[in-house]
């Protein structure tokens, strides 16, 4: 682990690529956090960065971590990136390097690319290049926190534009009665997808589910409806 000569890393990279694996290019705060979470979920990760200190900081934490310049086609070829199904370009502090890296990967025609965009213009360029998945971590987190700040939701995930999954306490009017008897979908236009009682595991909800005080629920519906429901007490 640690700093690998480029040419000695190819065989290891190919072995990783054959498993449930992802290559993460750019090991700053976002890239390293994503890579470590992938490892924790059982995915093998090849980490690539051009900065020695970032590579050394993840020494022993990822399946393989390499110091390399990902903007160079010969470097990515030597690392067998064309054999990976998925590559995340998490470069955030150098837009030119992000664009060049994505361009090189797209010419390989093999990996599905997830690329971080630092702003709308950067994201537009990545989309025009043909990057399959453009993500906006800072923008998306800001929107998510805004929804949490303005309402009573405990957590919030926008599934698609205008449609959300909201975590909230169960309102008093829906306690101690089967969900099927509440006419919830008609009156509030949301669905209770799951619930948690205390520290017990989450359980899928159905018409027979009876919620009690202290339960936490997951609400699915149009963003405005789900947030309005989370405000109920």
PDB file of C-alpha atoms in Angstrom:
ATOM      1  CA  UNK A   1       0.000   0.000   0.000  1.00  0.00           C
ATOM      2  CA  UNK A   2       1.061   3.639  -0.124  1.00  0.00           C
ATOM      3  CA  UNK A   3       3.081   5.025  -3.027  1.00  0.00           C
ATOM      4  CA  UNK A   4       3.262   2.526  -5.890  1.00  0.00           C
ATOM      5  CA  UNK A   5       5.409   2.822  -9.016  1.00  0.00           C
ATOM      6  CA  UNK A   6       2.881   3.120 -11.861  1.00  0.00           C
ATOM      7  CA  UNK A   7       3.995   0.052 -13.772  1.00  0.00           C
ATOM      8  CA  UNK A   8       3.970  -2.254 -10.730  1.00  0.00           C
ATOM      9  CA  UNK A   9       0.414  -1.218  -9.888  1.00  0.00           C
ATOM     10  CA  UNK A  10      -1.250  -2.538 -13.051  1.00  0.00           C
ATOM     11  CA  UNK A  11      -1.598  -6.172 -11.981  1.00  0.00           C
ATOM     12  CA  UNK A  12      -3.074  -5.166  -8.631  1.00  0.00           C
ATOM     13  CA  UNK A  13      -5.445  -2.728 -10.332  1.00  0.00           C
ATOM     14  CA  UNK A  14      -6.642  -5.428 -12.717  1.00  0.00           C
ATOM     15  CA  UNK A  15      -7.332  -7.742  -9.789  1.00  0.00           C
ATOM     16  CA  UNK A  16      -9.347  -5.026  -8.044  1.00  0.00           C
ATOM     17  CA  UNK A  17     -11.248  -4.301 -11.259  1.00  0.00           C
ATOM     18  CA  UNK A  18     -12.385  -7.922 -11.437  1.00  0.00           C
ATOM     19  CA  UNK A  19     -14.057  -7.644  -8.017  1.00  0.00           C
ATOM     20  CA  UNK A  20     -16.920  -5.419  -6.835  1.00  0.00           C
ATOM     21  CA  UNK A  21     -14.791  -2.338  -7.251  1.00  0.00           C
ATOM     22  CA  UNK A  22     -14.588   1.406  -7.859  1.00  0.00           C
ATOM     23  CA  UNK A  23     -11.671   3.654  -8.764  1.00  0.00           C
ATOM     24  CA  UNK A  24     -11.745   7.026  -7.006  1.00  0.00           C
ATOM     25  CA  UNK A  25      -9.646   9.791  -8.539  1.00  0.00           C
ATOM     26  CA  UNK A  26      -9.059  12.720  -6.202  1.00  0.00           C
ATOM     27  CA  UNK A  27      -8.673  11.959  -2.500  1.00  0.00           C
ATOM     28  CA  UNK A  28      -9.604  15.246  -0.890  1.00  0.00           C
ATOM     29  CA  UNK A  29     -12.357  15.486   1.726  1.00  0.00           C
ATOM     30  CA  UNK A  30     -15.120  14.323  -0.591  1.00  0.00           C
ATOM     31  CA  UNK A  31     -13.113  11.665  -2.427  1.00  0.00           C
ATOM     32  CA  UNK A  32     -11.563  10.152   0.677  1.00  0.00           C
ATOM     33  CA  UNK A  33     -14.881  10.105   2.537  1.00  0.00           C
ATOM     34  CA  UNK A  34     -16.562   8.398  -0.427  1.00  0.00           C
ATOM     35  CA  UNK A  35     -13.710   5.893  -0.814  1.00  0.00           C
ATOM     36  CA  UNK A  36     -13.753   4.949   2.878  1.00  0.00           C
ATOM     37  CA  UNK A  37     -17.535   4.535   2.851  1.00  0.00           C
ATOM     38  CA  UNK A  38     -17.262   2.253  -0.191  1.00  0.00           C
ATOM     39  CA  UNK A  39     -14.649   0.175   1.619  1.00  0.00           C
ATOM     40  CA  UNK A  40     -16.873  -0.059   4.687  1.00  0.00           C
ATOM     41  CA  UNK A  41     -19.688  -1.403   2.507  1.00  0.00           C
ATOM     42  CA  UNK A  42     -17.474  -4.163   1.099  1.00  0.00           C
ATOM     43  CA  UNK A  43     -16.430  -2.550  -2.184  1.00  0.00           C
ATOM     44  CA  UNK A  44     -12.787  -2.718  -3.228  1.00  0.00           C
ATOM     45  CA  UNK A  45     -11.345   0.715  -3.962  1.00  0.00           C
ATOM     46  CA  UNK A  46      -8.401   1.933  -6.003  1.00  0.00           C
ATOM     47  CA  UNK A  47      -7.593   5.468  -4.853  1.00  0.00           C
ATOM     48  CA  UNK A  48      -5.610   7.827  -7.089  1.00  0.00           C
ATOM     49  CA  UNK A  49      -4.251  11.277  -6.261  1.00  0.00           C
ATOM     50  CA  UNK A  50      -1.300  13.413  -7.312  1.00  0.00           C
ATOM     51  CA  UNK A  51      -0.534  14.602  -3.780  1.00  0.00           C
ATOM     52  CA  UNK A  52       1.780  12.499  -1.651  1.00  0.00           C
ATOM     53  CA  UNK A  53       0.279  13.546   1.694  1.00  0.00           C
ATOM     54  CA  UNK A  54      -3.227  12.491   0.658  1.00  0.00           C
ATOM     55  CA  UNK A  55      -1.969   9.155  -0.645  1.00  0.00           C
ATOM     56  CA  UNK A  56      -0.036   8.490   2.557  1.00  0.00           C
ATOM     57  CA  UNK A  57      -3.001   9.463   4.722  1.00  0.00           C
ATOM     58  CA  UNK A  58      -5.015   6.606   3.179  1.00  0.00           C
ATOM     59  CA  UNK A  59      -2.174   4.093   3.297  1.00  0.00           C
ATOM     60  CA  UNK A  60      -3.690   0.828   4.522  1.00  0.00           C
ATOM     61  CA  UNK A  61      -7.252   2.199   4.416  1.00  0.00           C
ATOM     62  CA  UNK A  62      -8.054   1.410   0.772  1.00  0.00           C
ATOM     63  CA  UNK A  63      -7.465  -1.738  -1.258  1.00  0.00           C
ATOM     64  CA  UNK A  64      -4.785   0.143  -3.190  1.00  0.00           C
ATOM     65  CA  UNK A  65      -3.771   3.784  -3.238  1.00  0.00           C
ATOM     66  CA  UNK A  66      -1.498   5.278  -5.882  1.00  0.00           C
ATOM     67  CA  UNK A  67       0.167   8.623  -6.418  1.00  0.00           C
ATOM     68  CA  UNK A  68      -0.350   9.471 -10.088  1.00  0.00           C
ATOM     69  CA  UNK A  69      -1.377  12.210 -12.519  1.00  0.00           C
ATOM     70  CA  UNK A  70      -4.810  11.097 -13.751  1.00  0.00           C
ATOM     71  CA  UNK A  71      -4.886  13.648 -16.574  1.00  0.00           C
ATOM     72  CA  UNK A  72      -2.386  11.556 -18.559  1.00  0.00           C
ATOM     73  CA  UNK A  73      -3.853   8.762 -20.730  1.00  0.00           C
ATOM     74  CA  UNK A  74      -0.783   6.561 -20.341  1.00  0.00           C
ATOM     75  CA  UNK A  75      -1.076   6.710 -16.552  1.00  0.00           C
ATOM     76  CA  UNK A  76      -4.712   5.579 -16.490  1.00  0.00           C
ATOM     77  CA  UNK A  77      -3.895   2.882 -19.036  1.00  0.00           C
ATOM     78  CA  UNK A  78      -1.090   1.578 -16.839  1.00  0.00           C
ATOM     79  CA  UNK A  79      -3.506   1.507 -13.911  1.00  0.00           C
ATOM     80  CA  UNK A  80      -5.981  -0.572 -15.971  1.00  0.00           C
ATOM     81  CA  UNK A  81      -8.780   1.977 -15.509  1.00  0.00           C
ATOM     82  CA  UNK A  82     -10.415   0.673 -18.681  1.00  0.00           C
ATOM     83  CA  UNK A  83     -11.162  -2.561 -16.810  1.00  0.00           C
ATOM     84  CA  UNK A  84     -13.130  -0.869 -14.033  1.00  0.00           C
ATOM     85  CA  UNK A  85     -16.913  -0.688 -14.370  1.00  0.00           C
ATOM     86  CA  UNK A  86     -17.172   2.491 -12.295  1.00  0.00           C
ATOM     87  CA  UNK A  87     -14.854   5.444 -11.769  1.00  0.00           C
ATOM     88  CA  UNK A  88     -15.499   8.452  -9.542  1.00  0.00           C
ATOM     89  CA  UNK A  89     -13.694  11.664 -10.491  1.00  0.00           C
ATOM     90  CA  UNK A  90     -13.718  13.541  -7.197  1.00  0.00           C
ATOM     91  CA  UNK A  91     -11.265  16.280  -8.195  1.00  0.00           C
ATOM     92  CA  UNK A  92     -12.639  19.537  -6.833  1.00  0.00           C
ATOM     93  CA  UNK A  93      -9.824  22.055  -6.533  1.00  0.00           C
ATOM     94  CA  UNK A  94      -8.696  21.948 -10.169  1.00  0.00           C
ATOM     95  CA  UNK A  95     -11.507  22.173 -12.724  1.00  0.00           C
ATOM     96  CA  UNK A  96      -9.130  21.744 -15.664  1.00  0.00           C
ATOM     97  CA  UNK A  97      -7.727  18.527 -14.195  1.00  0.00           C
ATOM     98  CA  UNK A  98     -11.268  17.246 -13.608  1.00  0.00           C
ATOM     99  CA  UNK A  99     -12.276  17.924 -17.207  1.00  0.00           C
ATOM    100  CA  UNK A 100      -9.079  16.426 -18.650  1.00  0.00           C
ATOM    101  CA  UNK A 101      -9.406  13.303 -16.508  1.00  0.00           C
ATOM    102  CA  UNK A 102     -13.024  12.777 -17.547  1.00  0.00           C
ATOM    103  CA  UNK A 103     -12.061  13.265 -21.190  1.00  0.00           C
ATOM    104  CA  UNK A 104      -9.364  10.593 -20.924  1.00  0.00           C
ATOM    105  CA  UNK A 105     -11.769   8.177 -19.224  1.00  0.00           C
ATOM    106  CA  UNK A 106     -14.469   8.758 -21.828  1.00  0.00           C
ATOM    107  CA  UNK A 107     -11.994   7.876 -24.563  1.00  0.00           C
ATOM    108  CA  UNK A 108     -11.456   4.545 -22.823  1.00  0.00           C
ATOM    109  CA  UNK A 109     -15.175   3.866 -23.405  1.00  0.00           C
ATOM    110  CA  UNK A 110     -15.383   1.344 -20.572  1.00  0.00           C
ATOM    111  CA  UNK A 111     -16.013   2.846 -17.114  1.00  0.00           C
ATOM    112  CA  UNK A 112     -19.267   4.469 -16.039  1.00  0.00           C
ATOM    113  CA  UNK A 113     -18.141   7.835 -14.734  1.00  0.00           C
ATOM    114  CA  UNK A 114     -19.428   9.685 -11.698  1.00  0.00           C
ATOM    115  CA  UNK A 115     -17.853  13.163 -11.567  1.00  0.00           C
ATOM    116  CA  UNK A 116     -17.967  15.882  -8.945  1.00  0.00           C
ATOM    117  CA  UNK A 117     -18.830  19.370 -10.197  1.00  0.00           C
ATOM    118  CA  UNK A 118     -17.916  22.431  -8.156  1.00  0.00           C
ATOM    119  CA  UNK A 119     -20.463  24.680  -9.887  1.00  0.00           C
ATOM    120  CA  UNK A 120     -23.121  24.675 -12.601  1.00  0.00           C
ATOM    121  CA  UNK A 121     -20.694  25.699 -15.363  1.00  0.00           C
ATOM    122  CA  UNK A 122     -18.302  22.895 -14.473  1.00  0.00           C
ATOM    123  CA  UNK A 123     -21.206  20.449 -14.402  1.00  0.00           C
ATOM    124  CA  UNK A 124     -22.470  21.618 -17.795  1.00  0.00           C
ATOM    125  CA  UNK A 125     -19.063  21.011 -19.367  1.00  0.00           C
ATOM    126  CA  UNK A 126     -18.915  17.514 -17.864  1.00  0.00           C
ATOM    127  CA  UNK A 127     -22.392  16.737 -19.192  1.00  0.00           C
ATOM    128  CA  UNK A 128     -21.457  18.019 -22.639  1.00  0.00           C
ATOM    129  CA  UNK A 129     -18.385  15.774 -22.612  1.00  0.00           C
ATOM    130  CA  UNK A 130     -20.683  12.813 -22.032  1.00  0.00           C
ATOM    131  CA  UNK A 131     -20.118  12.077 -18.335  1.00  0.00           C
ATOM    132  CA  UNK A 132     -22.970   9.781 -17.296  1.00  0.00           C
ATOM    133  CA  UNK A 133     -23.418  11.032 -13.716  1.00  0.00           C
ATOM    134  CA  UNK A 134     -22.573  14.575 -12.585  1.00  0.00           C
ATOM    135  CA  UNK A 135     -22.895  15.225  -8.862  1.00  0.00           C
ATOM    136  CA  UNK A 136     -22.894  18.463  -6.872  1.00  0.00           C
ATOM    137  CA  UNK A 137     -21.974  17.555  -3.268  1.00  0.00           C
ATOM    138  CA  UNK A 138     -21.814  21.086  -1.861  1.00  0.00           C
ATOM    139  CA  UNK A 139     -24.938  22.267  -3.693  1.00  0.00           C
ATOM    140  CA  UNK A 140     -26.938  19.171  -2.778  1.00  0.00           C
ATOM    141  CA  UNK A 141     -25.852  19.350   0.875  1.00  0.00           C
ATOM    142  CA  UNK A 142     -26.835  23.015   1.047  1.00  0.00           C
ATOM    143  CA  UNK A 143     -30.309  22.243  -0.280  1.00  0.00           C
ATOM    144  CA  UNK A 144     -30.677  19.318   2.123  1.00  0.00           C
ATOM    145  CA  UNK A 145     -29.660  21.379   5.162  1.00  0.00           C
ATOM    146  CA  UNK A 146     -32.001  24.190   4.073  1.00  0.00           C
ATOM    147  CA  UNK A 147     -34.937  21.777   4.190  1.00  0.00           C
ATOM    148  CA  UNK A 148     -33.882  20.538   7.631  1.00  0.00           C
ATOM    149  CA  UNK A 149     -33.480  24.074   8.992  1.00  0.00           C
ATOM    150  CA  UNK A 150     -36.875  25.286   7.792  1.00  0.00           C
ATOM    151  CA  UNK A 151     -38.931  22.345   9.060  1.00  0.00           C
ATOM    152  CA  UNK A 152     -39.347  19.687  11.705  1.00  0.00           C
ATOM    153  CA  UNK A 153     -37.814  16.869   9.656  1.00  0.00           C
ATOM    154  CA  UNK A 154     -35.064  14.815  11.283  1.00  0.00           C
ATOM    155  CA  UNK A 155     -33.555  14.036   7.888  1.00  0.00           C
ATOM    156  CA  UNK A 156     -34.341  14.764   4.263  1.00  0.00           C
ATOM    157  CA  UNK A 157     -33.383  13.169   0.944  1.00  0.00           C
ATOM    158  CA  UNK A 158     -34.565  14.516  -2.401  1.00  0.00           C
ATOM    159  CA  UNK A 159     -35.217  11.386  -4.459  1.00  0.00           C
ATOM    160  CA  UNK A 160     -35.957  13.452  -7.582  1.00  0.00           C
ATOM    161  CA  UNK A 161     -36.852  17.065  -8.247  1.00  0.00           C
ATOM    162  CA  UNK A 162     -40.005  17.774  -6.266  1.00  0.00           C
ATOM    163  CA  UNK A 163     -40.139  14.333  -4.606  1.00  0.00           C
ATOM    164  CA  UNK A 164     -38.601  13.508  -1.243  1.00  0.00           C
ATOM    165  CA  UNK A 165     -38.054  10.986   1.508  1.00  0.00           C
ATOM    166  CA  UNK A 166     -38.411  12.623   4.929  1.00  0.00           C
ATOM    167  CA  UNK A 167     -37.602  11.230   8.374  1.00  0.00           C
ATOM    168  CA  UNK A 168     -39.801  12.641  11.148  1.00  0.00           C
ATOM    169  CA  UNK A 169     -41.500  11.887  14.469  1.00  0.00           C
ATOM    170  CA  UNK A 170     -44.954  10.316  14.187  1.00  0.00           C
ATOM    171  CA  UNK A 171     -47.663  13.001  14.674  1.00  0.00           C
ATOM    172  CA  UNK A 172     -50.007  12.500  17.611  1.00  0.00           C
ATOM    173  CA  UNK A 173     -53.114  12.173  15.428  1.00  0.00           C
ATOM    174  CA  UNK A 174     -51.639   9.068  13.767  1.00  0.00           C
ATOM    175  CA  UNK A 175     -50.625   7.279  16.955  1.00  0.00           C
ATOM    176  CA  UNK A 176     -52.372   4.146  18.266  1.00  0.00           C
ATOM    177  CA  UNK A 177     -54.395   3.555  15.104  1.00  0.00           C
ATOM    178  CA  UNK A 178     -53.705   1.264  12.132  1.00  0.00           C
ATOM    179  CA  UNK A 179     -52.323   3.197   9.158  1.00  0.00           C
ATOM    180  CA  UNK A 180     -54.945   1.623   6.899  1.00  0.00           C
ATOM    181  CA  UNK A 181     -57.667   3.361   8.910  1.00  0.00           C
ATOM    182  CA  UNK A 182     -56.139   6.848   8.698  1.00  0.00           C
ATOM    183  CA  UNK A 183     -56.842   7.662   5.030  1.00  0.00           C
ATOM    184  CA  UNK A 184     -53.342   9.132   5.073  1.00  0.00           C
ATOM    185  CA  UNK A 185     -52.656   9.073   1.353  1.00  0.00           C
ATOM    186  CA  UNK A 186     -55.909  10.833   0.502  1.00  0.00           C
ATOM    187  CA  UNK A 187     -55.803  13.521   3.182  1.00  0.00           C
ATOM    188  CA  UNK A 188     -52.062  14.274   3.201  1.00  0.00           C
ATOM    189  CA  UNK A 189     -50.888  12.787  -0.113  1.00  0.00           C
ATOM    190  CA  UNK A 190     -47.960  10.946   1.460  1.00  0.00           C
ATOM    191  CA  UNK A 191     -47.048   7.357   2.282  1.00  0.00           C
ATOM    192  CA  UNK A 192     -45.423   6.079   5.470  1.00  0.00           C
ATOM    193  CA  UNK A 193     -42.834   3.701   4.050  1.00  0.00           C
ATOM    194  CA  UNK A 194     -41.161   2.497   7.260  1.00  0.00           C
ATOM    195  CA  UNK A 195     -40.979   3.097  10.989  1.00  0.00           C
ATOM    196  CA  UNK A 196     -38.611   2.638  13.908  1.00  0.00           C
ATOM    197  CA  UNK A 197     -39.595   2.045  17.515  1.00  0.00           C
ATOM    198  CA  UNK A 198     -36.853   3.201  19.885  1.00  0.00           C
ATOM    199  CA  UNK A 199     -33.555   1.562  19.006  1.00  0.00           C
ATOM    200  CA  UNK A 200     -35.170  -1.366  17.229  1.00  0.00           C
ATOM    201  CA  UNK A 201     -34.414  -2.015  13.530  1.00  0.00           C
ATOM    202  CA  UNK A 202     -36.400  -0.160  10.878  1.00  0.00           C
ATOM    203  CA  UNK A 203     -39.472  -2.052   9.691  1.00  0.00           C
ATOM    204  CA  UNK A 204     -41.523  -1.654   6.509  1.00  0.00           C
ATOM    205  CA  UNK A 205     -44.946  -0.174   7.211  1.00  0.00           C
ATOM    206  CA  UNK A 206     -48.261  -1.545   5.919  1.00  0.00           C
ATOM    207  CA  UNK A 207     -51.964  -0.968   6.497  1.00  0.00           C
ATOM    208  CA  UNK A 208     -51.874  -2.964   9.729  1.00  0.00           C
ATOM    209  CA  UNK A 209     -48.985  -0.973  11.225  1.00  0.00           C
ATOM    210  CA  UNK A 210     -49.883   0.820  14.462  1.00  0.00           C
ATOM    211  CA  UNK A 211     -47.541   3.658  15.377  1.00  0.00           C
ATOM    212  CA  UNK A 212     -47.044   4.860  18.946  1.00  0.00           C
ATOM    213  CA  UNK A 213     -45.593   7.917  20.645  1.00  0.00           C
ATOM    214  CA  UNK A 214     -41.832   8.082  20.194  1.00  0.00           C
ATOM    215  CA  UNK A 215     -41.794   6.219  16.876  1.00  0.00           C
ATOM    216  CA  UNK A 216     -39.844   7.641  13.962  1.00  0.00           C
ATOM    217  CA  UNK A 217     -41.206   7.307  10.441  1.00  0.00           C
ATOM    218  CA  UNK A 218     -40.034   7.651   6.844  1.00  0.00           C
ATOM    219  CA  UNK A 219     -42.485   9.634   4.715  1.00  0.00           C
ATOM    220  CA  UNK A 220     -42.476   9.493   0.924  1.00  0.00           C
ATOM    221  CA  UNK A 221     -44.230  12.023  -1.297  1.00  0.00           C
ATOM    222  CA  UNK A 222     -44.037  15.331  -3.108  1.00  0.00           C
ATOM    223  CA  UNK A 223     -41.535  17.530  -1.286  1.00  0.00           C
ATOM    224  CA  UNK A 224     -44.071  20.109  -0.108  1.00  0.00           C
ATOM    225  CA  UNK A 225     -46.513  17.420   1.096  1.00  0.00           C
ATOM    226  CA  UNK A 226     -43.840  15.404   2.904  1.00  0.00           C
ATOM    227  CA  UNK A 227     -42.482  18.512   4.632  1.00  0.00           C
ATOM    228  CA  UNK A 228     -45.980  19.647   5.610  1.00  0.00           C
ATOM    229  CA  UNK A 229     -46.678  16.236   7.126  1.00  0.00           C
ATOM    230  CA  UNK A 230     -43.417  16.419   9.109  1.00  0.00           C
ATOM    231  CA  UNK A 231     -44.690  19.679  10.655  1.00  0.00           C
ATOM    232  CA  UNK A 232     -47.747  17.975  12.158  1.00  0.00           C
ATOM    233  CA  UNK A 233     -47.775  17.347  15.875  1.00  0.00           C
TER     234      UNK A 233
END
